[in-house]
C-alpha cells in the first residue's frame, strides 16, 4: 500500500524558512520521480517541484530561487527546503509520485498534506 506522509509545516513569518519532509512507503521510492505541489484556499493545485531519482530538480516559476527540493533514497524521504517565504506561499503542501519532470500530474495517491502559513 502506497503511503506518503508529509510533515514540517507550520506558521512562519515573511522572510523566514521552513523545511518539509515526506516519508514514503509501499513502493520503490528510488525509482520514481517525486514532487511537491501546493493548494491555497480557493485556488487550483500549483506545481512546486519535481525531483528525479538521482536528485535533479525542476521548479515552478513562483518558487524558483527560493525553494530547494532534495531526496534521500536510503531513507525513502523527500524534502522541500523553503526560504524567503512570502504570504502567497501559504498553502497545503502535498508530496506525490510525479508523472512527469514538470507539472502537477501524479500517480495516486498523494499524501494528506501539511499546512504552511506565512504571516506576521
mmCIF file of N, CA, C and O in Angstrom, residues 76-112:
data_model
loop_
_atom_site.group_PDB
_atom_site.id
_atom_site.type_symbol
_atom_site.label_atom_id
_atom_site.label_comp_id
_atom_site.label_asym_id
_atom_site.label_seq_id
_atom_site.Cartn_x
_atom_site.Cartn_y
_atom_site.Cartn_z
ATOM 1 N N UNK A 76 14.057 6.866 2.086
ATOM 2 C CA UNK A 76 12.740 6.987 1.433
ATOM 3 C C UNK A 76 12.069 8.319 1.777
ATOM 4 O O UNK A 76 10.858 8.367 2.049
ATOM 5 N N UNK A 77 12.840 9.371 1.748
ATOM 6 C CA UNK A 77 12.340 10.670 2.183
ATOM 7 C C UNK A 77 12.619 11.754 1.147
ATOM 8 O O UNK A 77 13.715 11.839 0.599
ATOM 9 N N UNK A 78 11.599 12.565 0.920
ATOM 10 C CA UNK A 78 11.674 13.726 0.041
ATOM 11 C C UNK A 78 11.622 14.975 0.909
ATOM 12 O O UNK A 78 10.889 15.001 1.903
ATOM 13 N N UNK A 79 12.381 15.992 0.521
ATOM 14 C CA UNK A 79 12.431 17.231 1.300
ATOM 15 C C UNK A 79 12.100 18.430 0.412
ATOM 16 O O UNK A 79 12.316 18.416 -0.794
ATOM 17 N N UNK A 80 11.597 19.469 1.085
ATOM 18 C CA UNK A 80 11.432 20.760 0.417
ATOM 19 C C UNK A 80 11.940 21.831 1.375
ATOM 20 O O UNK A 80 11.335 22.088 2.415
ATOM 21 N N UNK A 81 13.072 22.438 1.015
ATOM 22 C CA UNK A 81 13.654 23.495 1.819
ATOM 23 C C UNK A 81 13.155 24.831 1.262
ATOM 24 O O UNK A 81 13.436 25.164 0.105
ATOM 25 N N UNK A 82 12.428 25.560 2.084
ATOM 26 C CA UNK A 82 11.783 26.787 1.635
ATOM 27 C C UNK A 82 12.413 27.986 2.330
ATOM 28 O O UNK A 82 12.523 28.005 3.564
ATOM 29 N N UNK A 83 12.822 28.964 1.542
ATOM 30 C CA UNK A 83 13.470 30.162 2.072
ATOM 31 C C UNK A 83 12.773 31.400 1.534
ATOM 32 O O UNK A 83 12.066 31.347 0.528
ATOM 33 N N UNK A 84 13.033 32.521 2.191
ATOM 34 C CA UNK A 84 12.454 33.815 1.806
ATOM 35 C C UNK A 84 10.954 33.644 1.585
ATOM 36 O O UNK A 84 10.402 34.042 0.545
ATOM 37 N N UNK A 85 10.304 33.062 2.550
ATOM 38 C CA UNK A 85 8.886 32.760 2.400
ATOM 39 C C UNK A 85 8.050 34.025 2.341
ATOM 40 O O UNK A 85 8.351 35.031 2.997
ATOM 41 N N UNK A 86 7.003 33.960 1.526
ATOM 42 C CA UNK A 86 6.099 35.088 1.307
ATOM 43 C C UNK A 86 4.676 34.681 1.718
ATOM 44 O O UNK A 86 4.348 33.482 1.701
ATOM 45 N N UNK A 87 3.837 35.648 2.028
ATOM 46 C CA UNK A 87 2.444 35.300 2.360
ATOM 47 C C UNK A 87 1.759 34.475 1.269
ATOM 48 O O UNK A 87 0.942 33.600 1.582
ATOM 49 N N UNK A 88 2.110 34.711 0.022
ATOM 50 C CA UNK A 88 1.494 33.947 -1.061
ATOM 51 C C UNK A 88 1.972 32.507 -1.144
ATOM 52 O O UNK A 88 1.469 31.732 -1.957
ATOM 53 N N UNK A 89 2.941 32.122 -0.314
ATOM 54 C CA UNK A 89 3.340 30.723 -0.222
ATOM 55 C C UNK A 89 2.420 29.937 0.709
ATOM 56 O O UNK A 89 2.549 28.708 0.813
ATOM 57 N N UNK A 90 1.525 30.630 1.390
ATOM 58 C CA UNK A 90 0.582 29.967 2.282
ATOM 59 C C UNK A 90 -0.288 28.988 1.510
ATOM 60 O O UNK A 90 -0.954 29.364 0.535
ATOM 61 N N UNK A 91 -0.263 27.726 1.928
ATOM 62 C CA UNK A 91 -0.991 26.672 1.221
ATOM 63 C C UNK A 91 -0.817 25.357 1.977
ATOM 64 O O UNK A 91 0.002 25.257 2.892
ATOM 65 N N UNK A 92 -1.580 24.374 1.557
ATOM 66 C CA UNK A 92 -1.306 22.996 1.974
ATOM 67 C C UNK A 92 -0.357 22.394 0.943
ATOM 68 O O UNK A 92 -0.611 22.466 -0.264
ATOM 69 N N UNK A 93 0.722 21.839 1.430
ATOM 70 C CA UNK A 93 1.750 21.272 0.563
ATOM 71 C C UNK A 93 1.625 19.748 0.563
ATOM 72 O O UNK A 93 1.552 19.118 1.620
ATOM 73 N N UNK A 94 1.625 19.185 -0.654
ATOM 74 C CA UNK A 94 1.451 17.752 -0.835
ATOM 75 C C UNK A 94 2.663 17.143 -1.530
ATOM 76 O O UNK A 94 3.228 17.729 -2.455
ATOM 77 N N UNK A 95 2.984 15.952 -1.106
ATOM 78 C CA UNK A 95 4.020 15.137 -1.719
ATOM 79 C C UNK A 95 3.357 14.181 -2.701
ATOM 80 O O UNK A 95 2.232 13.718 -2.474
ATOM 81 N N UNK A 96 4.043 13.854 -3.802
ATOM 82 C CA UNK A 96 3.442 12.955 -4.777
ATOM 83 C C UNK A 96 4.497 12.201 -5.559
ATOM 84 O O UNK A 96 5.655 12.615 -5.633
ATOM 85 N N UNK A 97 4.067 11.109 -6.154
ATOM 86 C CA UNK A 97 4.867 10.428 -7.179
ATOM 87 C C UNK A 97 4.499 11.102 -8.487
ATOM 88 O O UNK A 97 3.371 10.976 -8.967
ATOM 89 N N UNK A 98 5.427 11.823 -9.048
ATOM 90 C CA UNK A 98 5.131 12.637 -10.212
ATOM 91 C C UNK A 98 5.136 11.814 -11.494
ATOM 92 O O UNK A 98 5.927 10.878 -11.658
ATOM 93 N N UNK A 99 4.251 12.205 -12.406
ATOM 94 C CA UNK A 99 4.143 11.514 -13.687
ATOM 95 C C UNK A 99 5.202 12.010 -14.666
ATOM 96 O O UNK A 99 5.701 11.262 -15.507
ATOM 97 N N UNK A 100 5.528 13.300 -14.559
ATOM 98 C CA UNK A 100 6.485 13.917 -15.480
ATOM 99 C C UNK A 100 7.466 14.788 -14.702
ATOM 100 O O UNK A 100 7.236 15.075 -13.528
ATOM 101 N N UNK A 101 8.489 15.252 -15.409
ATOM 102 C CA UNK A 101 9.523 16.037 -14.750
ATOM 103 C C UNK A 101 9.080 17.462 -14.451
ATOM 104 O O UNK A 101 9.776 18.211 -13.784
ATOM 105 N N UNK A 102 7.926 17.865 -14.949
ATOM 106 C CA UNK A 102 7.339 19.140 -14.553
ATOM 107 C C UNK A 102 5.835 19.010 -14.597
ATOM 108 O O UNK A 102 5.306 18.166 -15.318
ATOM 109 N N UNK A 103 5.158 19.817 -13.814
ATOM 110 C CA UNK A 103 3.714 19.776 -13.804
ATOM 111 C C UNK A 103 3.158 18.952 -12.666
ATOM 112 O O UNK A 103 3.873 18.164 -12.042
ATOM 113 N N UNK A 104 1.869 19.127 -12.384
ATOM 114 C CA UNK A 104 1.252 18.514 -11.200
ATOM 115 C C UNK A 104 0.749 17.082 -11.387
ATOM 116 O O UNK A 104 0.264 16.479 -10.427
ATOM 117 N N UNK A 105 0.813 16.526 -12.600
ATOM 118 C CA UNK A 105 0.261 15.186 -12.819
ATOM 119 C C UNK A 105 1.001 14.150 -11.968
ATOM 120 O O UNK A 105 2.220 14.199 -11.850
ATOM 121 N N UNK A 106 0.226 13.203 -11.429
ATOM 122 C CA UNK A 106 0.818 12.301 -10.447
ATOM 123 C C UNK A 106 0.165 10.937 -10.501
ATOM 124 O O UNK A 106 -0.914 10.748 -11.054
ATOM 125 N N UNK A 107 0.836 9.978 -9.875
ATOM 126 C CA UNK A 107 0.280 8.654 -9.619
ATOM 127 C C UNK A 107 -0.387 8.698 -8.251
ATOM 128 O O UNK A 107 0.251 9.022 -7.254
ATOM 129 N N UNK A 108 -1.670 8.364 -8.232
ATOM 130 C CA UNK A 108 -2.412 8.360 -6.979
ATOM 131 C C UNK A 108 -1.853 7.309 -6.023
ATOM 132 O O UNK A 108 -1.391 6.253 -6.468
ATOM 133 N N UNK A 109 -1.850 7.552 -4.718
ATOM 134 C CA UNK A 109 -2.401 8.726 -4.043
ATOM 135 C C UNK A 109 -1.341 9.788 -3.748
ATOM 136 O O UNK A 109 -0.150 9.502 -3.797
ATOM 137 N N UNK A 110 -1.797 10.996 -3.470
ATOM 138 C CA UNK A 110 -0.910 11.969 -2.862
ATOM 139 C C UNK A 110 -0.941 11.763 -1.353
ATOM 140 O O UNK A 110 -1.763 10.992 -0.839
ATOM 141 N N UNK A 111 -0.056 12.492 -0.659
ATOM 142 C CA UNK A 111 -0.136 12.487 0.785
ATOM 143 C C UNK A 111 -1.317 13.325 1.251
ATOM 144 O O UNK A 111 -2.041 13.916 0.438
ATOM 145 N N UNK A 112 -1.493 13.389 2.573
ATOM 146 C CA UNK A 112 -2.597 14.175 3.133
ATOM 147 C C UNK A 112 -2.257 15.652 3.247
ATOM 148 O O UNK A 112 -3.139 16.485 3.481
#
